[in-house]
Short mmCIF file of C-alpha atoms and ligand atoms in Angstrom, two decimals:
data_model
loop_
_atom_site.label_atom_id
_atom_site.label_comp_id
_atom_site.label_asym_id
_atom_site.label_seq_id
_atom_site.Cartn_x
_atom_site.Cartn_y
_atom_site.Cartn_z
CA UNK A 1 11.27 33.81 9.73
CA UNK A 2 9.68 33.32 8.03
CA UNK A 3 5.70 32.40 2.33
CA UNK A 4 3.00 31.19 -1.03
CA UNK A 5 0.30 29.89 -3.06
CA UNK A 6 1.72 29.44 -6.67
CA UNK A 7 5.12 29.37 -5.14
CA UNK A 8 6.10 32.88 -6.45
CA UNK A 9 10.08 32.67 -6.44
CA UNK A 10 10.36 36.11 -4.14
CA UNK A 11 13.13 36.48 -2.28
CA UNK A 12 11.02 36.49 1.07
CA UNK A 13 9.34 33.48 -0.07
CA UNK A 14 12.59 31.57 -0.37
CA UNK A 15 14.09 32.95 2.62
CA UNK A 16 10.86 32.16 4.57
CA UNK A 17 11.73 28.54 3.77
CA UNK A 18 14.70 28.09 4.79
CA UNK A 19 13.87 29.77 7.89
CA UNK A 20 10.90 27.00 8.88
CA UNK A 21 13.42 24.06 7.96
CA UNK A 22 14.79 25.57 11.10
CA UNK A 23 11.76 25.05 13.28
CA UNK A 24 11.87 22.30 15.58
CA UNK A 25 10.42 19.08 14.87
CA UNK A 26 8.71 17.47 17.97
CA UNK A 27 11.76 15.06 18.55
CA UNK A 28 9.32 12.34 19.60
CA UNK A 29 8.28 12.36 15.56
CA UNK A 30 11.59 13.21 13.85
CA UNK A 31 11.89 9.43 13.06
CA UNK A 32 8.37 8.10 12.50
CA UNK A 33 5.31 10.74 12.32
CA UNK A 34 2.61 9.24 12.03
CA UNK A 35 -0.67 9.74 10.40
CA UNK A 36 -2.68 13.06 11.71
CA UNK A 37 -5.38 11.73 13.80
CA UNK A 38 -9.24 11.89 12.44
CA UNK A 39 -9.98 16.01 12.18
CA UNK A 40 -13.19 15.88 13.19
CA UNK A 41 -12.07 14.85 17.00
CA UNK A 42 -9.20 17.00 16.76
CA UNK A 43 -11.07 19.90 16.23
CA UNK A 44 -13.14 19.38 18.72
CA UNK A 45 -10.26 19.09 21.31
CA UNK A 46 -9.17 22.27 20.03
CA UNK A 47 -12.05 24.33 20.51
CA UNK A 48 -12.49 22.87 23.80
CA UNK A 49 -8.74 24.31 24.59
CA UNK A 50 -9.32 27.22 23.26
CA UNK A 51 -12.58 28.10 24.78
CA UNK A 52 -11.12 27.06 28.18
CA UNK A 53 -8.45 29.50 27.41
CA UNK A 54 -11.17 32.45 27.88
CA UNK A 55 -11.57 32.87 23.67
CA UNK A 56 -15.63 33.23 23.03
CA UNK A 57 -17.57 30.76 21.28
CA UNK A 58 -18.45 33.66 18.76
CA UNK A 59 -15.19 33.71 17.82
CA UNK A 60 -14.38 30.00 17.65
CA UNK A 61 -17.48 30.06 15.09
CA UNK A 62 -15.39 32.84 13.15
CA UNK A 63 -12.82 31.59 12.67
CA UNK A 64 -12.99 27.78 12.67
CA UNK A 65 -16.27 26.89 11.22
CA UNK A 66 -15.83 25.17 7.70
CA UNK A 67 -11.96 25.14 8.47
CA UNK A 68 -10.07 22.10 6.85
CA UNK A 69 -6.47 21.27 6.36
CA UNK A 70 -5.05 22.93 3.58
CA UNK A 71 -2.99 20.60 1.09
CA UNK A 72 -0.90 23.05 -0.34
CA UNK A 73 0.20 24.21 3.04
CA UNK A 74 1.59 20.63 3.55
CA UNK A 75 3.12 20.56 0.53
CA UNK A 76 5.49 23.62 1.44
CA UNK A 77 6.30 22.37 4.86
CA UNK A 78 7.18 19.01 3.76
CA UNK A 79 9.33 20.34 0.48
CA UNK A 80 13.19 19.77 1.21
CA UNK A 81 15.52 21.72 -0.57
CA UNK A 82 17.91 19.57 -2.76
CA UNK A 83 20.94 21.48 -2.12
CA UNK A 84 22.38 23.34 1.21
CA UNK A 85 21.53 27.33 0.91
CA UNK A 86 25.27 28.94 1.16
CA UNK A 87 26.43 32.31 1.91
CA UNK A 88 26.88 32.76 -1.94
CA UNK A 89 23.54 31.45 -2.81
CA UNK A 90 21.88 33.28 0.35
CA UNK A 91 23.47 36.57 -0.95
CA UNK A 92 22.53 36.26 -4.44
CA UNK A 93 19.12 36.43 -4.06
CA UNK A 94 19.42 38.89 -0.74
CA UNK A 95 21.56 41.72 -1.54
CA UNK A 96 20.36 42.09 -5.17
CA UNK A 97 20.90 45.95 -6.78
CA UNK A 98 17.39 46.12 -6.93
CA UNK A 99 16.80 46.02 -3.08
CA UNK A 100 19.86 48.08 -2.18
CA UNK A 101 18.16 50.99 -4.00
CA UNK A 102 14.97 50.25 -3.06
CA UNK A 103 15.66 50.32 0.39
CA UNK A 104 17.85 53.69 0.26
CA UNK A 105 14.68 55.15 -1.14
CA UNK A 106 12.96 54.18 1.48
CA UNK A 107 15.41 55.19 4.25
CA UNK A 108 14.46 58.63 2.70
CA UNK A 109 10.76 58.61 1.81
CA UNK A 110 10.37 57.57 5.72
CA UNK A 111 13.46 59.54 7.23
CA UNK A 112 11.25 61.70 9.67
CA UNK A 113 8.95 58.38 10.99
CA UNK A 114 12.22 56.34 11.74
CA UNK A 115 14.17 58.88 13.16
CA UNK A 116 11.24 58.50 15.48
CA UNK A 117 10.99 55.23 15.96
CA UNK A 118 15.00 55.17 16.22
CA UNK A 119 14.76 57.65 19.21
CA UNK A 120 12.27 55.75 21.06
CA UNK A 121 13.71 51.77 20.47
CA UNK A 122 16.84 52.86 19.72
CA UNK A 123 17.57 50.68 16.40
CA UNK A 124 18.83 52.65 13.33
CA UNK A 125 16.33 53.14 10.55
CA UNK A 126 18.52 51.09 8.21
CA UNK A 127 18.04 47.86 10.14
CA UNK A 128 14.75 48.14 10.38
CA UNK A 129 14.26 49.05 6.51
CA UNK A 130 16.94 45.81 6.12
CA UNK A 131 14.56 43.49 7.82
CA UNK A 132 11.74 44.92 6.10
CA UNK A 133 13.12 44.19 2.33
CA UNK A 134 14.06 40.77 3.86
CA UNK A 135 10.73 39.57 4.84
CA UNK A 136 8.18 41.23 2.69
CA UNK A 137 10.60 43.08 0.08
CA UNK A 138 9.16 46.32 1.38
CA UNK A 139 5.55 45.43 2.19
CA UNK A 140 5.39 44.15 -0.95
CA UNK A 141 4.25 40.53 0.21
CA UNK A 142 2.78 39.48 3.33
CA UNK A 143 1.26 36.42 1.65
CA UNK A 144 -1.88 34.91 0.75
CA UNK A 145 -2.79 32.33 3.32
CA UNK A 146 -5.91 32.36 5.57
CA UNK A 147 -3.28 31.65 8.63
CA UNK A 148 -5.87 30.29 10.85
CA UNK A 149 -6.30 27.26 8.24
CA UNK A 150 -2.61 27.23 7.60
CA UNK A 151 -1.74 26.85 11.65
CA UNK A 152 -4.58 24.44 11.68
CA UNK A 153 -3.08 22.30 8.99
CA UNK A 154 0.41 22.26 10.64
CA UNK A 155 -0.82 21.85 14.39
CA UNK A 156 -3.52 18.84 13.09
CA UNK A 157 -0.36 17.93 11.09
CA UNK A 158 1.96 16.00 13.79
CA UNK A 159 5.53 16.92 13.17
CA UNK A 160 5.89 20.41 14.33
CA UNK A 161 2.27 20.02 16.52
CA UNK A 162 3.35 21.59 19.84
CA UNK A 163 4.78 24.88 18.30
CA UNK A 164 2.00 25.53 15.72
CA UNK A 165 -1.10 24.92 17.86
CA UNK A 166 0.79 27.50 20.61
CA UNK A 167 0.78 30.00 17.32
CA UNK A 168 -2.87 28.69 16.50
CA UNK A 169 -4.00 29.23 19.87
CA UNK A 170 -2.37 32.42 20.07
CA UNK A 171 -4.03 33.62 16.92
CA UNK A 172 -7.12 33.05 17.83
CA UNK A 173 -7.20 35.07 21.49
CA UNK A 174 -6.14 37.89 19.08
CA UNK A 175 -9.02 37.40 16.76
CA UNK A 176 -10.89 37.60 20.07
CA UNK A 177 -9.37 40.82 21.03
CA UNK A 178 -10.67 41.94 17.93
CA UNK A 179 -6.93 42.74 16.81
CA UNK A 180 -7.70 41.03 13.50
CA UNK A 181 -10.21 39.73 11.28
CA UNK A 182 -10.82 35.99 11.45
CA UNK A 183 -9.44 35.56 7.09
CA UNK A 184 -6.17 37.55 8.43
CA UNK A 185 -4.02 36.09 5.41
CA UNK A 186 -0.06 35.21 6.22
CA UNK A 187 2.79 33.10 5.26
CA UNK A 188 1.69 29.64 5.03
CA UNK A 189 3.41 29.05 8.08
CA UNK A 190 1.24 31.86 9.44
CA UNK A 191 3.74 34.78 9.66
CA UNK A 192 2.24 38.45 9.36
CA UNK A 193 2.44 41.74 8.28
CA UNK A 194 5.06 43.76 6.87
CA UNK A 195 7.83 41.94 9.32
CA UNK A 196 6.36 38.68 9.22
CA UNK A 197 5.65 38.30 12.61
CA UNK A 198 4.28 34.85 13.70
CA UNK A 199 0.70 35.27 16.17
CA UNK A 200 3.07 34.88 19.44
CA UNK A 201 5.49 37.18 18.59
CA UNK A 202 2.36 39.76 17.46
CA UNK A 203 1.01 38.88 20.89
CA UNK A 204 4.31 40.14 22.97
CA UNK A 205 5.41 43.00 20.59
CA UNK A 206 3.44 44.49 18.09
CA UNK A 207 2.63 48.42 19.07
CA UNK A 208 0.17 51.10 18.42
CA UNK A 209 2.35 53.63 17.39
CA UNK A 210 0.20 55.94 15.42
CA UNK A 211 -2.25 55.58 18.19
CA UNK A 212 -5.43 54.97 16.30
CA UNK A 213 -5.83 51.80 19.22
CA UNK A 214 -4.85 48.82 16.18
CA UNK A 215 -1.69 47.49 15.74
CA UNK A 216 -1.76 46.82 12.54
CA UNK A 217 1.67 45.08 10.39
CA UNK A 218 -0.13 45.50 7.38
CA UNK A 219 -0.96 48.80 6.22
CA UNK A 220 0.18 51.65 9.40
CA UNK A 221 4.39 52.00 8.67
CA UNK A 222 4.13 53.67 12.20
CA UNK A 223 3.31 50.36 14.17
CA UNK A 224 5.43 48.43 11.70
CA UNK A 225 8.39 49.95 11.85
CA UNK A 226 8.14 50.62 15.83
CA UNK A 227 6.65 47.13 16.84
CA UNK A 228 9.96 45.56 14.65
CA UNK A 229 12.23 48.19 16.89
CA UNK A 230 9.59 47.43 19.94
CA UNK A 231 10.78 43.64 18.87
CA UNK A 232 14.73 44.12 17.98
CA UNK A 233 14.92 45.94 21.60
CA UNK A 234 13.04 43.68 23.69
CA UNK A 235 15.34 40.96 22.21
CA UNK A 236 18.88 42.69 23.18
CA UNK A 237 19.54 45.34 20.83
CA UNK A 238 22.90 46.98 21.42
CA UNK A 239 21.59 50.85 21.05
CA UNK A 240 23.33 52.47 18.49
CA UNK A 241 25.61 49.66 17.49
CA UNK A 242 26.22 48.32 14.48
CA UNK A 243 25.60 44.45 14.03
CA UNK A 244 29.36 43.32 13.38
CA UNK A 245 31.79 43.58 10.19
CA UNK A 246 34.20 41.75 7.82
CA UNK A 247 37.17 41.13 8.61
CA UNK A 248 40.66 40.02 7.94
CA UNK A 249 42.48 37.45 9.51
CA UNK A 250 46.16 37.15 10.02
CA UNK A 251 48.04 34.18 8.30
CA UNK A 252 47.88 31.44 11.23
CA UNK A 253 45.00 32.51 13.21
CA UNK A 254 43.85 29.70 14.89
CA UNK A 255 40.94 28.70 13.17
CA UNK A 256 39.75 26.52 16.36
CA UNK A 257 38.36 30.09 17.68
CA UNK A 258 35.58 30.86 14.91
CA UNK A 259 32.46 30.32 15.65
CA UNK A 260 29.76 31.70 18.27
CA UNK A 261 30.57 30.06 21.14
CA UNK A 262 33.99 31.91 20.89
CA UNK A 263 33.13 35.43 22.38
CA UNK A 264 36.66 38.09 23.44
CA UNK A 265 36.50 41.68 23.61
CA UNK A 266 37.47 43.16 20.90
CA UNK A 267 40.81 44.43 22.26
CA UNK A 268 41.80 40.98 22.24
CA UNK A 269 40.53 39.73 18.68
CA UNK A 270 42.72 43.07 17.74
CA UNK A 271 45.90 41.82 19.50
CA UNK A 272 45.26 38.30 17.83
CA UNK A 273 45.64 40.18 14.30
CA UNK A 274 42.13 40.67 13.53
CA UNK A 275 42.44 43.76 11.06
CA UNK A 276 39.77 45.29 9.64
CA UNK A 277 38.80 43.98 5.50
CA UNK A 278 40.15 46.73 4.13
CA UNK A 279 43.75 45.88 6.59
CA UNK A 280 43.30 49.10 9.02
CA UNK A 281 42.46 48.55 12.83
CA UNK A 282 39.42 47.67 14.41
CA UNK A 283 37.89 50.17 15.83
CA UNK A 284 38.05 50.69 19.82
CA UNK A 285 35.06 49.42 21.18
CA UNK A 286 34.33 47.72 24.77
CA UNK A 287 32.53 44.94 23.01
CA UNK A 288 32.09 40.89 22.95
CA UNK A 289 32.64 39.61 19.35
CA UNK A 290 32.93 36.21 17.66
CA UNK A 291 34.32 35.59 14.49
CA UNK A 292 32.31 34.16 12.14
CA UNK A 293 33.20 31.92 8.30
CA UNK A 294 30.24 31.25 7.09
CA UNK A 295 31.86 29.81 4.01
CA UNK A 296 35.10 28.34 6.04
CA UNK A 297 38.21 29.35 6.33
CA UNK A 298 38.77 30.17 2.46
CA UNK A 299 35.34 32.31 2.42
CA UNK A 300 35.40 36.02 4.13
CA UNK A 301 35.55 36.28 7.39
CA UNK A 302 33.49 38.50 9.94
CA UNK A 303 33.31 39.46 13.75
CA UNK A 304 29.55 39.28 15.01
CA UNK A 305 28.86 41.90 17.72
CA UNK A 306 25.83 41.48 20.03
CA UNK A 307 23.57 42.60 17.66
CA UNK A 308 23.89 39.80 15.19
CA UNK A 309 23.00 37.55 18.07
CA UNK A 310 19.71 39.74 18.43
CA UNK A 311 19.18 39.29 15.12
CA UNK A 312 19.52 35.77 15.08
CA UNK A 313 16.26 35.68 18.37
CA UNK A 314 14.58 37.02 15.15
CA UNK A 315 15.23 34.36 12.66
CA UNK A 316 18.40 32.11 13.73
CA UNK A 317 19.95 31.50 11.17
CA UNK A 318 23.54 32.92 10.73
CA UNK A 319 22.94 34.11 6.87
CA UNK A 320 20.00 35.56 7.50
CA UNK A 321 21.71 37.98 10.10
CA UNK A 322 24.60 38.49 7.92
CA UNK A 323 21.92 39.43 4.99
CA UNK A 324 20.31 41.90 7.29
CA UNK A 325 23.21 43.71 8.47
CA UNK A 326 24.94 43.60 5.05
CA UNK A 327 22.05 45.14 3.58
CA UNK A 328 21.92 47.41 6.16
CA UNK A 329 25.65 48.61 5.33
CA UNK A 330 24.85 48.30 1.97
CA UNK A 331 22.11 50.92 2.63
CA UNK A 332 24.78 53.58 3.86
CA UNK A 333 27.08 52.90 1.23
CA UNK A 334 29.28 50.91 2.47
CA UNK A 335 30.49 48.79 -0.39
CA UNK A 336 30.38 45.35 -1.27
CA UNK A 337 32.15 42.25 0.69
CA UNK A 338 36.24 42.88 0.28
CA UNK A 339 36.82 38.66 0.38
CA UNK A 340 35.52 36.24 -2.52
CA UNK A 341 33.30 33.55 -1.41
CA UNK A 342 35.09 30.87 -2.58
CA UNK A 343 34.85 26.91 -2.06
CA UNK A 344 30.71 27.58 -1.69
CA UNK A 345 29.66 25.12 -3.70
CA UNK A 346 26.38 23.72 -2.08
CA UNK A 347 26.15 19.98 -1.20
CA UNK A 348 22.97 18.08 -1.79
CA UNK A 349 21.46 16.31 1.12
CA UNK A 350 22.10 13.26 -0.22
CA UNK A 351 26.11 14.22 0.34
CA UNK A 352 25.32 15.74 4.01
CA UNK A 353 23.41 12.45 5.15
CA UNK A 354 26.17 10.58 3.67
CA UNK A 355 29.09 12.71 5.54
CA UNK A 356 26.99 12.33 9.02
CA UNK A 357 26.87 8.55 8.80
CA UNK A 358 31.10 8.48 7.82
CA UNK A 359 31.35 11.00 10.82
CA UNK A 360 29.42 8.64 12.91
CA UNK A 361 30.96 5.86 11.95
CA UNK A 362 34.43 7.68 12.69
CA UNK A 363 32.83 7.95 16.27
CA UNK A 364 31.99 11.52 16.05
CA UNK A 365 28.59 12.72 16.99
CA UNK A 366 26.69 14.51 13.91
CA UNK A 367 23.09 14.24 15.96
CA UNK A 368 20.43 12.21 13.67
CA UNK A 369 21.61 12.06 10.42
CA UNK A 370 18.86 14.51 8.46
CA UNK A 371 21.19 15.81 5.67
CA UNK A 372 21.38 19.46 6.86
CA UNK A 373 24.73 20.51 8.53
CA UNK A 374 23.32 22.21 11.81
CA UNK A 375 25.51 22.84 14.85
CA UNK A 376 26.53 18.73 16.01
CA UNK A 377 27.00 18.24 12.56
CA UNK A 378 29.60 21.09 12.47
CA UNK A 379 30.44 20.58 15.95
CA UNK A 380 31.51 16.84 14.21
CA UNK A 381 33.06 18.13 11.44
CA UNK A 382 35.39 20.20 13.79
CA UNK A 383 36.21 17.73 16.13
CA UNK A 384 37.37 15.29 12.91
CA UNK A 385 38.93 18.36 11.21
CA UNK A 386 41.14 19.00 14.64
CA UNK A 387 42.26 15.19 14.57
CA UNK A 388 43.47 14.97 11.09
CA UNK A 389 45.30 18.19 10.99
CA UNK A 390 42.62 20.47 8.88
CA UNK A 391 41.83 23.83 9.44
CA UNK A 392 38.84 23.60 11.93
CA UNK A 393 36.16 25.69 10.68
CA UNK A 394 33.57 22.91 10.76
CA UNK A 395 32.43 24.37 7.15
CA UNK A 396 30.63 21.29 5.23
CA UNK A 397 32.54 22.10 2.02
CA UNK A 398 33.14 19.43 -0.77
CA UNK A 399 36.79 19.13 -0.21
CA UNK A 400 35.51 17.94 3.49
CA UNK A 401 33.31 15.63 2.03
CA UNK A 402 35.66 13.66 0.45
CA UNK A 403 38.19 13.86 2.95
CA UNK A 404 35.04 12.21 5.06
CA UNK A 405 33.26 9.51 2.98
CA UNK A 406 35.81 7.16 2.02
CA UNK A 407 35.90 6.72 -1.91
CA1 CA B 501 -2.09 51.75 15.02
#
């Protein structure tokens, strides 16, 4: 998930926002939100919660005293991308040369810790170095936010409320526990450490594993690298499998059949024609697959075993699972993707709200028009692809678009 003061252009940073546009927003504000209500009474309610909730009045001093919203956090959460990230655009900045390298390096500096940490969770050292170049290129940035003001901006805030004041609240029984200082600096959505773990997922799975009694994301590669693992394994991790793989599909494949809600053994993707990218057969595995086009039926094409799903409990989003097992390949030398992403051109929002009110008006069902093509809007777009005759891959391309929105 999930990051930045003078807006640094990072990688993580720009990942880290597409994952929040993900978050939920309380549905009872996605239309109007209001104004936040007076802070002064809403703090108030908030210590009262949290001191009911056990956390001492020592610490509620700590770490809220002199606490006020935070403008710039605001301004990140309410920036909207002007154009739709694609799997082009995603990979770009991702799987840059730079990283690749870096994160072979790494796989070697560390070999002897992850090989522990591997035996014990059971998730292969080059995932876990993948997620770590993801979210903090290497440790390199865990961000500059105090993320008790940041969470209290975006709980007193009111259109993600209920999920940031859990975090807030959360964050705060840890600064109790003393597993933290109160100025523990984050993303400016208040994700930590070397993994950018948000407070409740620190709660529920970060681990001592240098046993020196702190788990700490920051600065012990021990507890990072097993509390991710502790994290991946807790979540589903398929031990000792890989995450999924590109793919070729046979002239004709019904394209009605992509997409995760689709899961066959493999066996059966293989007697559909699924070949391997390079054209040789899948391998023989007693596994549940889907096959994935992240860029539509002209884009590459890719079966996701059940450890992209895992990875998608960590962030969902399907190019940010891609990214990390990608990388992850990428890390062993596996080479780059055999298929050109073609047709990726991003659409503005503008174009996406535009599309969802034709679909709508065609009487398919695209959710709330918000100009980003989540799963009704594609669930739309498929439905009007299947009754016109199109390839139904529910991919938002341009070609769609005009096929859509009447001229
Ligand atoms: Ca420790």
């Amino acid at each position: 998930m999930t990051d930045i003061r003078k807006f640094r252009s990072t990688t993580a940073a720009t990942l880290l926002g597409a994952v929040l546009t993900l978050l939920p927003i309380d549905p009872s504000m996605a239309k109007t939100v209001g104004p936040p209500p007076p802070f002064a009474g809403w703090m108030a309610e908030l210590r009262a919660d949290a001191s009911k909730m056990g956390i001492s009045e020592a610490t509620l001093k700590r770490a809220l005293d002199g606490v006020k919203p935070i403008k710039r956090v605001i301004e990140l959460d309410r920036r909207q991308p002007e154009f739709t990230l694609t799997l082009g655009s995603y990979f770009k900045r991702a799987i840059t040369e730079k990283r690749i390298a870096k994160g072979r390096e790494m796989l070697k500096t560390h070999r002897a810790l992850l090989a522990r940490v591997h035996k014990k969770y059971g998730v292969q050292p080059r995932f876990l170095v993948a997620f770590w170049g993801l979210e903090s290129n290497f440790g390199q940035y865990t961000g500059v936010f105090p993320v008790v003001g940041a969470l209290v901006t975006l709980s007193h805030d009111r259109r993600r409320a209920r999920f940031f004041r859990q975090q807030l609240l959360a964050v705060l029984q840890l600064i109790d526990g003393g597993h933290f200082p109160a100025g523990v600096k984050g993303s400016w959505a208040g994700a930590m450490g070397n993994h950018q773990f948000i407070p409740t997922t620190y709660r529920d799975f970060a681990i001592d594993f240098d046993g020196d009694g702190k788990r700490d994301l920051w600065n012990s590669l021990p507890d990072i690298f097993a509390s991710a693992a502790n994290y991946l394994s807790r979540s589903g991790w398929d031990i000792d499998r890989t995450w999924g793989r590109e793919v070729k599909l046979p002239k004709g494949f019904n394209i009605a059949l992509t997409g995760e809600d689709t899961r066959k053994p493999l066996e059966e993707w293989r007697k559909l024609g699924v070949r391997r990218a390079d054209g040789g057969v899948l391998p023989s595995l007693d596994i549940d697959a889907s096959v994935m086009l992240p860029a539509g039926f002209q884009g590459p094409a890719f079966l996701a075993y059940r450890n992209y799903r895992t990875i998608m409990i960590w962030n969902r989003s399907h190019l940010y699972a891609l990214a990390v097992g990608h990388l992850a390949d990428r890390f062993t030398g596996k080479g780059r993707l055999v298929a050109k992403i073609a047709g990726d051109q991003p659409l503005s929002r503008a174009q996406i709200l535009e599309m969802q009110r034709h679909l709508a008006r065609r009487g398919f069902d695209p959710g709330v028009p918000d100009g980003r093509a989540g799963p009704k809007t594609r669930k739309a777009i498929r439905d009007f692809q299947k009754s016109v005759g199109l390839p139904a891959d529910g991919y938002p391309s341009r070609r769609l678009v005009k096929r859509v929105v009447p001229k």
